[in-house]
Amino acid sequence: MEKQVQQLPRPSEAQLAWQDMEMGMFCHFGMNTFCDQEWGDGTDSPEKFNPASLDARQWVKTAKEAGFKYFVLTAKHHDGFCLWPTATTDYSVASSPWKNGKGDVVRECEEACRAEGIGFGLYLSPWDRHEPCYSDAAAYDEFYAKQLEELITGYGPLTEIWFDGAGSEGREYNWQRIMDLINQHQPNAMVFNMGAPTIRWVGNEDGLAPYPCWNTAESARVSMFSDASLKWLPQTPRWVPAECDVPIRKDRWFWHPDEEHTLLSLEQLMDIYYRSVGHGAVLLLNIAPDSSGLFPDADVERVLELGEEIRRRFAAPLYETAAEGNVTELVLDEQNVIDHIVTMEHIAYGERVRAYKLEVFSDGAWKTVAEGSAIGHKKIDRFEPIAATKVRLTVTEHEDTPLIRKLAVYNCTV
């Protein structure tokens, strides 16, 4: 069944490039790292911030080697402590003993990302539990705009700007001013979650996208602590893809000294991958440096295992093709045992598929191995291994002519 549509929502070039990245690494680091806590209240002394061996290059090299395409740093969490020497407050690295107050974590991360050739993003919490003027909305809007301007003008092109909704339920910030600054200085950066977002929160901190996870949602929850819907500004695009954030250590975004039992297994991380990237969303996996300023060895080992397993399964399809139209058939040169099919749409032209089925030709007959609705950027279907000589994708419901960017088959059990 086909519905002719004048113009489906489409991603911008920047959104399309971001969705093709598929995986980013989150990095929660700050005052909380030194205080064994997740949410500081802004009263901890800057004297506590003193990593002896901070190496942002280690962080970013780990991300690059594991296959992550961008890196997002918490420049300021809810406690208000700034990881760059800001002119807006003395609650920053400039007041710490680290590098005698001359250090800049944001700069070191930015330089590491440039050196490794991956995107750089920044998290700047709107909620600030340290700043005295936070209770004065107009004064704090001015304060926050200055902090944002320092970051978006001083640290090169940004891939993403991350606005966390936690703690801000019911608070009205000057989003028009914030978005004007971003549009002026970082027009290609993805804006997460608030203001006029170009990417949206998936709705949980488990890294899991629901299925279907359409790219054209027009409302989303601003944080996990409220059911309030996001207030979109007029310039918010209709195409707003989802990002799935999750910590590699269960329920903990910052490092804690008692972490031995909390590290997610490789199997858990692969399940997250299937249910984020494999549902058409982007995965943002958090690894937290310890109080020395390094990623823990166990975390590095686990995330490298994840990258290697993803490559093992999906780097080399047995066969692949692209096509236009309702039916795409892939003829295999010989009988192959397959257990995964990866399908991608040409989303540059909109999300056209509304329902599909996948069949394989085995033992002289067509057998359905998967059915679904959304394909979008990427859909990974897995099923019991089956010997096949042909694969067929049939789009049973769509808006405008289906454009299939990729239909690929794999044997991931070998």
PDB file of C-alpha atoms in Angstrom, residues 104-394:
ATOM      1  CA  ASP A 104      41.943  23.076  31.055  1.00  0.00           C
ATOM      2  CA  VAL A 105      40.276  19.662  30.717  1.00  0.00           C
ATOM      3  CA  VAL A 106      38.037  20.861  27.903  1.00  0.00           C
ATOM      4  CA  ARG A 107      41.062  22.018  25.891  1.00  0.00           C
ATOM      5  CA  GLU A 108      42.893  18.730  26.421  1.00  0.00           C
ATOM      6  CA  CYS A 109      39.837  16.758  25.283  1.00  0.00           C
ATOM      7  CA  GLU A 110      39.307  18.974  22.276  1.00  0.00           C
ATOM      8  CA  GLU A 111      42.942  18.612  21.194  1.00  0.00           C
ATOM      9  CA  ALA A 112      42.809  14.830  21.678  1.00  0.00           C
ATOM     10  CA  CYS A 113      39.684  14.560  19.525  1.00  0.00           C
ATOM     11  CA  ARG A 114      41.269  16.618  16.755  1.00  0.00           C
ATOM     12  CA  ALA A 115      44.415  14.491  16.904  1.00  0.00           C
ATOM     13  CA  GLU A 116      42.419  11.247  16.691  1.00  0.00           C
ATOM     14  CA  GLY A 117      40.029  12.522  14.039  1.00  0.00           C
ATOM     15  CA  ILE A 118      36.751  12.055  15.911  1.00  0.00           C
ATOM     16  CA  GLY A 119      34.019  14.563  16.727  1.00  0.00           C
ATOM     17  CA  PHE A 120      34.018  16.565  19.954  1.00  0.00           C
ATOM     18  CA  GLY A 121      30.935  17.444  21.986  1.00  0.00           C
ATOM     19  CA  LEU A 122      30.217  19.236  25.248  1.00  0.00           C
ATOM     20  CA  TYR A 123      27.689  18.793  28.047  1.00  0.00           C
ATOM     21  CA  LEU A 124      26.778  22.011  29.869  1.00  0.00           C
ATOM     22  CA  SER A 125      24.194  21.481  32.606  1.00  0.00           C
ATOM     23  CA  PRO A 126      21.535  24.215  32.698  1.00  0.00           C
ATOM     24  CA  TRP A 127      20.879  23.384  36.361  1.00  0.00           C
ATOM     25  CA  ASP A 128      23.644  24.851  38.541  1.00  0.00           C
ATOM     26  CA  ARG A 129      23.592  24.057  42.269  1.00  0.00           C
ATOM     27  CA  HIS A 130      26.602  26.246  43.072  1.00  0.00           C
ATOM     28  CA  GLU A 131      25.937  29.529  41.323  1.00  0.00           C
ATOM     29  CA  PRO A 132      24.234  32.040  43.719  1.00  0.00           C
ATOM     30  CA  CYS A 133      22.400  33.840  40.910  1.00  0.00           C
ATOM     31  CA  TYR A 134      20.587  30.659  39.816  1.00  0.00           C
ATOM     32  CA  SER A 135      17.521  31.766  41.803  1.00  0.00           C
ATOM     33  CA  ASP A 136      17.363  34.961  39.707  1.00  0.00           C
ATOM     34  CA  ALA A 137      16.208  33.764  36.293  1.00  0.00           C
ATOM     35  CA  ALA A 138      17.292  36.849  34.348  1.00  0.00           C
ATOM     36  CA  ALA A 139      20.711  37.027  36.004  1.00  0.00           C
ATOM     37  CA  TYR A 140      21.340  33.325  35.538  1.00  0.00           C
ATOM     38  CA  ASP A 141      20.289  33.447  31.879  1.00  0.00           C
ATOM     39  CA  GLU A 142      23.018  36.036  31.381  1.00  0.00           C
ATOM     40  CA  PHE A 143      25.535  33.912  33.334  1.00  0.00           C
ATOM     41  CA  TYR A 144      24.676  30.744  31.430  1.00  0.00           C
ATOM     42  CA  ALA A 145      24.810  32.433  28.038  1.00  0.00           C
ATOM     43  CA  LYS A 146      28.329  33.656  28.815  1.00  0.00           C
ATOM     44  CA  GLN A 147      29.444  30.158  29.812  1.00  0.00           C
ATOM     45  CA  LEU A 148      27.958  28.687  26.664  1.00  0.00           C
ATOM     46  CA  GLU A 149      29.559  31.366  24.502  1.00  0.00           C
ATOM     47  CA  GLU A 150      32.982  30.648  25.990  1.00  0.00           C
ATOM     48  CA  LEU A 151      32.635  26.985  25.077  1.00  0.00           C
ATOM     49  CA  ILE A 152      31.167  27.342  21.606  1.00  0.00           C
ATOM     50  CA  THR A 153      33.661  30.005  20.530  1.00  0.00           C
ATOM     51  CA  GLY A 154      36.804  28.703  22.216  1.00  0.00           C
ATOM     52  CA  TYR A 155      37.039  25.007  21.415  1.00  0.00           C
ATOM     53  CA  GLY A 156      36.715  24.542  17.699  1.00  0.00           C
ATOM     54  CA  PRO A 157      33.842  22.980  15.758  1.00  0.00           C
ATOM     55  CA  LEU A 158      31.553  20.870  17.948  1.00  0.00           C
ATOM     56  CA  THR A 159      29.679  17.751  16.938  1.00  0.00           C
ATOM     57  CA  GLU A 160      27.129  17.968  19.744  1.00  0.00           C
ATOM     58  CA  ILE A 161      25.949  20.249  22.551  1.00  0.00           C
ATOM     59  CA  TRP A 162      24.270  18.307  25.340  1.00  0.00           C
ATOM     60  CA  PHE A 163      21.570  19.899  27.508  1.00  0.00           C
ATOM     61  CA  ASP A 164      20.535  17.676  30.422  1.00  0.00           C
ATOM     62  CA  GLY A 165      16.985  18.244  31.628  1.00  0.00           C
ATOM     63  CA  ALA A 166      17.603  16.881  35.150  1.00  0.00           C
ATOM     64  CA  GLY A 167      16.881  19.437  37.858  1.00  0.00           C
ATOM     65  CA  SER A 168      15.287  21.879  35.433  1.00  0.00           C
ATOM     66  CA  GLU A 169      11.698  20.664  35.530  1.00  0.00           C
ATOM     67  CA  GLY A 170       9.473  23.723  35.490  1.00  0.00           C
ATOM     68  CA  ARG A 171      12.352  26.146  34.911  1.00  0.00           C
ATOM     69  CA  GLU A 172      12.188  28.462  31.901  1.00  0.00           C
ATOM     70  CA  TYR A 173      15.620  29.312  30.506  1.00  0.00           C
ATOM     71  CA  ASN A 174      16.158  31.803  27.708  1.00  0.00           C
ATOM     72  CA  TRP A 175      16.269  29.166  24.992  1.00  0.00           C
ATOM     73  CA  GLN A 176      15.815  31.665  22.203  1.00  0.00           C
ATOM     74  CA  ARG A 177      19.042  33.401  23.217  1.00  0.00           C
ATOM     75  CA  ILE A 178      20.823  30.074  23.699  1.00  0.00           C
ATOM     76  CA  MET A 179      19.788  28.823  20.266  1.00  0.00           C
ATOM     77  CA  ASP A 180      20.712  32.124  18.630  1.00  0.00           C
ATOM     78  CA  LEU A 181      24.230  31.743  20.038  1.00  0.00           C
ATOM     79  CA  ILE A 182      24.496  28.160  18.811  1.00  0.00           C
ATOM     80  CA  ASN A 183      23.151  29.038  15.372  1.00  0.00           C
ATOM     81  CA  GLN A 184      25.665  31.866  15.156  1.00  0.00           C
ATOM     82  CA  HIS A 185      28.761  30.008  16.321  1.00  0.00           C
ATOM     83  CA  GLN A 186      28.068  26.251  15.935  1.00  0.00           C
ATOM     84  CA  PRO A 187      25.338  25.872  13.290  1.00  0.00           C
ATOM     85  CA  ASN A 188      26.330  22.282  12.472  1.00  0.00           C
ATOM     86  CA  ALA A 189      26.405  21.009  16.063  1.00  0.00           C
ATOM     87  CA  MET A 190      23.646  18.651  17.115  1.00  0.00           C
ATOM     88  CA  VAL A 191      21.578  20.075  19.981  1.00  0.00           C
ATOM     89  CA  PHE A 192      20.425  17.446  22.462  1.00  0.00           C
ATOM     90  CA  ASN A 193      17.105  17.401  24.255  1.00  0.00           C
ATOM     91  CA  MET A 194      16.249  21.034  25.132  1.00  0.00           C
ATOM     92  CA  GLY A 195      15.692  24.404  23.491  1.00  0.00           C
ATOM     93  CA  ALA A 196      15.309  23.645  19.798  1.00  0.00           C
ATOM     94  CA  PRO A 197      16.806  20.155  19.712  1.00  0.00           C
ATOM     95  CA  THR A 198      17.994  18.529  16.531  1.00  0.00           C
ATOM     96  CA  ILE A 199      18.358  15.199  18.385  1.00  0.00           C
ATOM     97  CA  ARG A 200      16.185  13.876  21.191  1.00  0.00           C
ATOM     98  CA  TRP A 201      16.577  11.827  24.359  1.00  0.00           C
ATOM     99  CA  VAL A 202      15.377   8.264  23.848  1.00  0.00           C
ATOM    100  CA  GLY A 203      13.508   8.379  27.175  1.00  0.00           C
ATOM    101  CA  ASN A 204      15.636   6.125  29.409  1.00  0.00           C
ATOM    102  CA  GLU A 205      19.208   5.750  30.640  1.00  0.00           C
ATOM    103  CA  ASP A 206      19.498   2.098  29.627  1.00  0.00           C
ATOM    104  CA  GLY A 207      20.696   2.796  26.089  1.00  0.00           C
ATOM    105  CA  LEU A 208      17.580   1.180  24.622  1.00  0.00           C
ATOM    106  CA  ALA A 209      15.467   2.575  21.812  1.00  0.00           C
ATOM    107  CA  PRO A 210      11.889   1.329  21.586  1.00  0.00           C
ATOM    108  CA  TYR A 211      10.842  -0.329  18.375  1.00  0.00           C
ATOM    109  CA  PRO A 212       9.738   1.248  16.184  1.00  0.00           C
ATOM    110  CA  CYS A 213      11.862   4.322  16.885  1.00  0.00           C
ATOM    111  CA  TRP A 214      10.748   6.802  14.225  1.00  0.00           C
ATOM    112  CA  ASN A 215      12.919   9.793  13.388  1.00  0.00           C
ATOM    113  CA  THR A 216      10.034  12.237  13.265  1.00  0.00           C
ATOM    114  CA  ALA A 217       8.808  12.361  16.873  1.00  0.00           C
ATOM    115  CA  GLU A 218       7.398  15.791  17.693  1.00  0.00           C
ATOM    116  CA  SER A 219       7.534  15.548  21.472  1.00  0.00           C
ATOM    117  CA  ALA A 220       9.753  13.895  24.063  1.00  0.00           C
ATOM    118  CA  ARG A 221      10.247  13.811  27.787  1.00  0.00           C
ATOM    119  CA  VAL A 222      12.716  16.450  28.927  1.00  0.00           C
ATOM    120  CA  SER A 223      14.144  14.237  31.691  1.00  0.00           C
ATOM    121  CA  MET A 224      13.585  10.913  33.393  1.00  0.00           C
ATOM    122  CA  PHE A 225      12.336  12.734  36.482  1.00  0.00           C
ATOM    123  CA  SER A 226       9.285  14.333  34.914  1.00  0.00           C
ATOM    124  CA  ASP A 227       6.532  13.399  32.480  1.00  0.00           C
ATOM    125  CA  ALA A 228       6.450  16.943  31.139  1.00  0.00           C
ATOM    126  CA  SER A 229       6.841  17.188  27.377  1.00  0.00           C
ATOM    127  CA  LEU A 230       9.604  19.135  25.747  1.00  0.00           C
ATOM    128  CA  LYS A 231       8.617  22.629  24.661  1.00  0.00           C
ATOM    129  CA  TRP A 232       9.719  22.952  21.056  1.00  0.00           C
ATOM    130  CA  LEU A 233      10.642  26.320  19.563  1.00  0.00           C
ATOM    131  CA  PRO A 234       9.291  27.185  16.114  1.00  0.00           C
ATOM    132  CA  GLN A 235      12.610  26.387  14.407  1.00  0.00           C
ATOM    133  CA  THR A 236      12.744  22.832  15.779  1.00  0.00           C
ATOM    134  CA  PRO A 237      12.843  20.522  12.753  1.00  0.00           C
ATOM    135  CA  ARG A 238      10.305  17.763  12.304  1.00  0.00           C
ATOM    136  CA  TRP A 239      13.214  15.312  11.901  1.00  0.00           C
ATOM    137  CA  VAL A 240      14.562  14.698  15.422  1.00  0.00           C
ATOM    138  CA  PRO A 241      16.417  11.357  15.717  1.00  0.00           C
ATOM    139  CA  ALA A 242      17.048   9.660  19.054  1.00  0.00           C
ATOM    140  CA  GLU A 243      20.267   9.263  21.033  1.00  0.00           C
ATOM    141  CA  CYS A 244      20.522   6.426  23.574  1.00  0.00           C
ATOM    142  CA  ASP A 245      22.713   7.288  26.573  1.00  0.00           C
ATOM    143  CA  VAL A 246      23.868   4.591  29.003  1.00  0.00           C
ATOM    144  CA  PRO A 247      26.785   4.148  31.447  1.00  0.00           C
ATOM    145  CA  ILE A 248      29.091   1.158  31.041  1.00  0.00           C
ATOM    146  CA  ARG A 249      28.846   0.723  34.825  1.00  0.00           C
ATOM    147  CA  LYS A 250      25.263   0.094  35.808  1.00  0.00           C
ATOM    148  CA  ASP A 251      23.440   3.170  37.131  1.00  0.00           C
ATOM    149  CA  ARG A 252      26.696   5.070  37.649  1.00  0.00           C
ATOM    150  CA  TRP A 253      27.830   7.894  35.399  1.00  0.00           C
ATOM    151  CA  PHE A 254      30.821   8.999  37.497  1.00  0.00           C
ATOM    152  CA  TRP A 255      33.656   6.835  38.797  1.00  0.00           C
ATOM    153  CA  HIS A 256      33.360   5.395  42.308  1.00  0.00           C
ATOM    154  CA  PRO A 257      35.995   3.467  44.255  1.00  0.00           C
ATOM    155  CA  ASP A 258      33.731   0.409  44.761  1.00  0.00           C
ATOM    156  CA  GLU A 259      33.057  -0.376  41.112  1.00  0.00           C
ATOM    157  CA  GLU A 260      34.191  -3.974  40.802  1.00  0.00           C
ATOM    158  CA  HIS A 261      30.745  -5.536  40.386  1.00  0.00           C
ATOM    159  CA  THR A 262      28.997  -2.899  38.300  1.00  0.00           C
ATOM    160  CA  LEU A 263      30.653  -3.265  34.869  1.00  0.00           C
ATOM    161  CA  LEU A 264      28.236  -4.378  32.152  1.00  0.00           C
ATOM    162  CA  SER A 265      29.135  -7.633  30.437  1.00  0.00           C
ATOM    163  CA  LEU A 266      29.978  -7.890  26.754  1.00  0.00           C
ATOM    164  CA  GLU A 267      26.677  -9.706  26.220  1.00  0.00           C
ATOM    165  CA  GLN A 268      24.762  -6.857  27.870  1.00  0.00           C
ATOM    166  CA  LEU A 269      26.578  -4.275  25.771  1.00  0.00           C
ATOM    167  CA  MET A 270      25.886  -6.180  22.561  1.00  0.00           C
ATOM    168  CA  ASP A 271      22.201  -6.341  23.475  1.00  0.00           C
ATOM    169  CA  ILE A 272      22.274  -2.569  23.958  1.00  0.00           C
ATOM    170  CA  TYR A 273      23.930  -2.184  20.549  1.00  0.00           C
ATOM    171  CA  TYR A 274      21.216  -4.259  18.864  1.00  0.00           C
ATOM    172  CA  ARG A 275      18.484  -2.247  20.586  1.00  0.00           C
ATOM    173  CA  SER A 276      19.973   1.186  19.912  1.00  0.00           C
ATOM    174  CA  VAL A 277      21.963   1.241  16.657  1.00  0.00           C
ATOM    175  CA  GLY A 278      19.993  -1.796  15.506  1.00  0.00           C
ATOM    176  CA  HIS A 279      16.757   0.131  16.043  1.00  0.00           C
ATOM    177  CA  GLY A 280      17.922   3.113  13.999  1.00  0.00           C
ATOM    178  CA  ALA A 281      19.146   5.296  16.878  1.00  0.00           C
ATOM    179  CA  VAL A 282      22.621   6.446  17.960  1.00  0.00           C
ATOM    180  CA  LEU A 283      24.361   4.933  20.987  1.00  0.00           C
ATOM    181  CA  LEU A 284      26.119   7.199  23.522  1.00  0.00           C
ATOM    182  CA  LEU A 285      28.068   4.950  25.912  1.00  0.00           C
ATOM    183  CA  ASN A 286      29.550   6.519  29.045  1.00  0.00           C
ATOM    184  CA  ILE A 287      32.962   5.650  30.478  1.00  0.00           C
ATOM    185  CA  ALA A 288      34.114   7.574  33.536  1.00  0.00           C
ATOM    186  CA  PRO A 289      37.781   8.376  34.293  1.00  0.00           C
ATOM    187  CA  ASP A 290      38.888   7.549  37.826  1.00  0.00           C
ATOM    188  CA  SER A 291      40.342  10.013  40.325  1.00  0.00           C
ATOM    189  CA  SER A 292      43.796   9.675  38.750  1.00  0.00           C
ATOM    190  CA  GLY A 293      42.360  11.008  35.491  1.00  0.00           C
ATOM    191  CA  LEU A 294      42.514   7.754  33.526  1.00  0.00           C
ATOM    192  CA  PHE A 295      39.919   5.304  32.260  1.00  0.00           C
ATOM    193  CA  PRO A 296      40.073   2.194  34.491  1.00  0.00           C
ATOM    194  CA  ASP A 297      41.767  -0.776  32.837  1.00  0.00           C
ATOM    195  CA  ALA A 298      38.671  -2.966  33.138  1.00  0.00           C
ATOM    196  CA  ASP A 299      36.498  -0.377  31.390  1.00  0.00           C
ATOM    197  CA  VAL A 300      39.012   0.012  28.580  1.00  0.00           C
ATOM    198  CA  GLU A 301      39.229  -3.745  28.111  1.00  0.00           C
ATOM    199  CA  ARG A 302      35.450  -4.106  28.012  1.00  0.00           C
ATOM    200  CA  VAL A 303      34.778  -1.323  25.533  1.00  0.00           C
ATOM    201  CA  LEU A 304      37.551  -2.580  23.249  1.00  0.00           C
ATOM    202  CA  GLU A 305      35.947  -6.027  23.416  1.00  0.00           C
ATOM    203  CA  LEU A 306      32.683  -4.413  22.361  1.00  0.00           C
ATOM    204  CA  GLY A 307      34.273  -2.697  19.395  1.00  0.00           C
ATOM    205  CA  GLU A 308      36.006  -5.875  18.305  1.00  0.00           C
ATOM    206  CA  GLU A 309      32.796  -7.920  18.579  1.00  0.00           C
ATOM    207  CA  ILE A 310      30.819  -5.399  16.533  1.00  0.00           C
ATOM    208  CA  ARG A 311      33.507  -5.505  13.859  1.00  0.00           C
ATOM    209  CA  ARG A 312      33.641  -9.291  13.966  1.00  0.00           C
ATOM    210  CA  ARG A 313      29.926  -9.556  13.339  1.00  0.00           C
ATOM    211  CA  PHE A 314      29.266  -6.700  10.943  1.00  0.00           C
ATOM    212  CA  ALA A 315      32.454  -5.447   9.274  1.00  0.00           C
ATOM    213  CA  ALA A 316      32.240  -7.866   6.331  1.00  0.00           C
ATOM    214  CA  PRO A 317      28.804  -8.860   5.005  1.00  0.00           C
ATOM    215  CA  LEU A 318      28.571 -12.038   2.964  1.00  0.00           C
ATOM    216  CA  TYR A 319      26.532 -10.173   0.337  1.00  0.00           C
ATOM    217  CA  GLU A 320      24.939  -6.763   0.051  1.00  0.00           C
ATOM    218  CA  THR A 321      22.996  -4.656  -2.401  1.00  0.00           C
ATOM    219  CA  ALA A 322      21.010  -1.419  -2.747  1.00  0.00           C
ATOM    220  CA  ALA A 323      17.736  -0.906  -4.571  1.00  0.00           C
ATOM    221  CA  GLU A 324      14.684   1.207  -5.273  1.00  0.00           C
ATOM    222  CA  GLY A 325      11.119  -0.056  -5.075  1.00  0.00           C
ATOM    223  CA  ASN A 326       8.913  -2.362  -3.056  1.00  0.00           C
ATOM    224  CA  VAL A 327      10.864  -5.597  -3.563  1.00  0.00           C
ATOM    225  CA  THR A 328      14.615  -6.102  -3.267  1.00  0.00           C
ATOM    226  CA  GLU A 329      16.024  -9.548  -3.971  1.00  0.00           C
ATOM    227  CA  LEU A 330      19.586 -10.581  -3.239  1.00  0.00           C
ATOM    228  CA  VAL A 331      20.826 -13.739  -4.980  1.00  0.00           C
ATOM    229  CA  LEU A 332      23.689 -15.477  -3.204  1.00  0.00           C
ATOM    230  CA  ASP A 333      26.430 -17.072  -5.321  1.00  0.00           C
ATOM    231  CA  GLU A 334      26.087 -20.262  -3.346  1.00  0.00           C
ATOM    232  CA  GLN A 335      24.161 -21.588  -0.382  1.00  0.00           C
ATOM    233  CA  ASN A 336      25.192 -19.779   2.800  1.00  0.00           C
ATOM    234  CA  VAL A 337      24.197 -20.107   6.422  1.00  0.00           C
ATOM    235  CA  ILE A 338      22.979 -16.694   7.564  1.00  0.00           C
ATOM    236  CA  ASP A 339      21.609 -15.387  10.866  1.00  0.00           C
ATOM    237  CA  HIS A 340      21.514 -11.577  10.519  1.00  0.00           C
ATOM    238  CA  ILE A 341      20.146  -9.164   7.940  1.00  0.00           C
ATOM    239  CA  VAL A 342      20.938  -5.452   8.106  1.00  0.00           C
ATOM    240  CA  THR A 343      18.689  -3.030   6.240  1.00  0.00           C
ATOM    241  CA  MET A 344      19.143   0.714   5.794  1.00  0.00           C
ATOM    242  CA  GLU A 345      17.005   3.336   4.076  1.00  0.00           C
ATOM    243  CA  HIS A 346      18.264   6.349   2.157  1.00  0.00           C
ATOM    244  CA  ILE A 347      16.977   8.589   4.940  1.00  0.00           C
ATOM    245  CA  ALA A 348      18.310  11.672   3.151  1.00  0.00           C
ATOM    246  CA  TYR A 349      15.040  11.385   1.216  1.00  0.00           C
ATOM    247  CA  GLY A 350      12.875  10.752   4.253  1.00  0.00           C
ATOM    248  CA  GLU A 351      11.726   7.733   6.210  1.00  0.00           C
ATOM    249  CA  ARG A 352       9.498   5.999   3.676  1.00  0.00           C
ATOM    250  CA  VAL A 353       9.105   2.405   4.842  1.00  0.00           C
ATOM    251  CA  ARG A 354       6.186   1.747   7.185  1.00  0.00           C
ATOM    252  CA  ALA A 355       6.118  -2.064   7.155  1.00  0.00           C
ATOM    253  CA  TYR A 356       8.322  -4.784   5.707  1.00  0.00           C
ATOM    254  CA  LYS A 357       9.136  -8.474   5.786  1.00  0.00           C
ATOM    255  CA  LEU A 358      12.331 -10.408   5.179  1.00  0.00           C
ATOM    256  CA  GLU A 359      12.336 -13.843   3.559  1.00  0.00           C
ATOM    257  CA  VAL A 360      15.047 -16.336   2.689  1.00  0.00           C
ATOM    258  CA  PHE A 361      14.893 -19.041   0.032  1.00  0.00           C
ATOM    259  CA  SER A 362      15.790 -22.294   1.745  1.00  0.00           C
ATOM    260  CA  ASP A 363      15.053 -25.937   0.872  1.00  0.00           C
ATOM    261  CA  GLY A 364      13.126 -24.882  -2.210  1.00  0.00           C
ATOM    262  CA  ALA A 365      10.734 -22.465  -0.496  1.00  0.00           C
ATOM    263  CA  TRP A 366      10.544 -18.853   0.716  1.00  0.00           C
ATOM    264  CA  LYS A 367      10.528 -18.603   4.504  1.00  0.00           C
ATOM    265  CA  THR A 368       9.834 -15.447   6.516  1.00  0.00           C
ATOM    266  CA  VAL A 369      12.615 -14.766   9.035  1.00  0.00           C
ATOM    267  CA  ALA A 370      11.648 -11.247  10.200  1.00  0.00           C
ATOM    268  CA  GLU A 371       8.925  -8.625   9.942  1.00  0.00           C
ATOM    269  CA  GLY A 372       8.846  -5.054  11.147  1.00  0.00           C
ATOM    270  CA  SER A 373       7.750  -1.490  10.623  1.00  0.00           C
ATOM    271  CA  ALA A 374      10.558   1.077  10.810  1.00  0.00           C
ATOM    272  CA  ILE A 375      13.849   0.627   8.972  1.00  0.00           C
ATOM    273  CA  GLY A 376      15.106   4.194   9.067  1.00  0.00           C
ATOM    274  CA  HIS A 377      18.833   4.650   9.407  1.00  0.00           C
ATOM    275  CA  LYS A 378      19.455   0.998  10.272  1.00  0.00           C
ATOM    276  CA  LYS A 379      17.492  -2.066  11.301  1.00  0.00           C
ATOM    277  CA  ILE A 380      19.317  -5.197  12.443  1.00  0.00           C
ATOM    278  CA  ASP A 381      17.239  -8.371  12.308  1.00  0.00           C
ATOM    279  CA  ARG A 382      18.665 -11.539  13.876  1.00  0.00           C
ATOM    280  CA  PHE A 383      17.215 -15.031  13.654  1.00  0.00           C
ATOM    281  CA  GLU A 384      18.152 -18.692  13.952  1.00  0.00           C
ATOM    282  CA  PRO A 385      20.851 -19.738  11.461  1.00  0.00           C
ATOM    283  CA  ILE A 386      19.379 -20.918   8.183  1.00  0.00           C
ATOM    284  CA  ALA A 387      20.926 -22.124   4.911  1.00  0.00           C
ATOM    285  CA  ALA A 388      19.783 -19.856   2.075  1.00  0.00           C
ATOM    286  CA  THR A 389      20.446 -19.123  -1.583  1.00  0.00           C
ATOM    287  CA  LYS A 390      18.370 -15.937  -1.862  1.00  0.00           C
ATOM    288  CA  VAL A 391      17.130 -13.133   0.400  1.00  0.00           C
ATOM    289  CA  ARG A 392      14.103 -10.946  -0.296  1.00  0.00           C
ATOM    290  CA  LEU A 393      12.986  -7.681   1.280  1.00  0.00           C
ATOM    291  CA  THR A 394       9.358  -6.776   0.618  1.00  0.00           C
TER     292      THR A 394
END
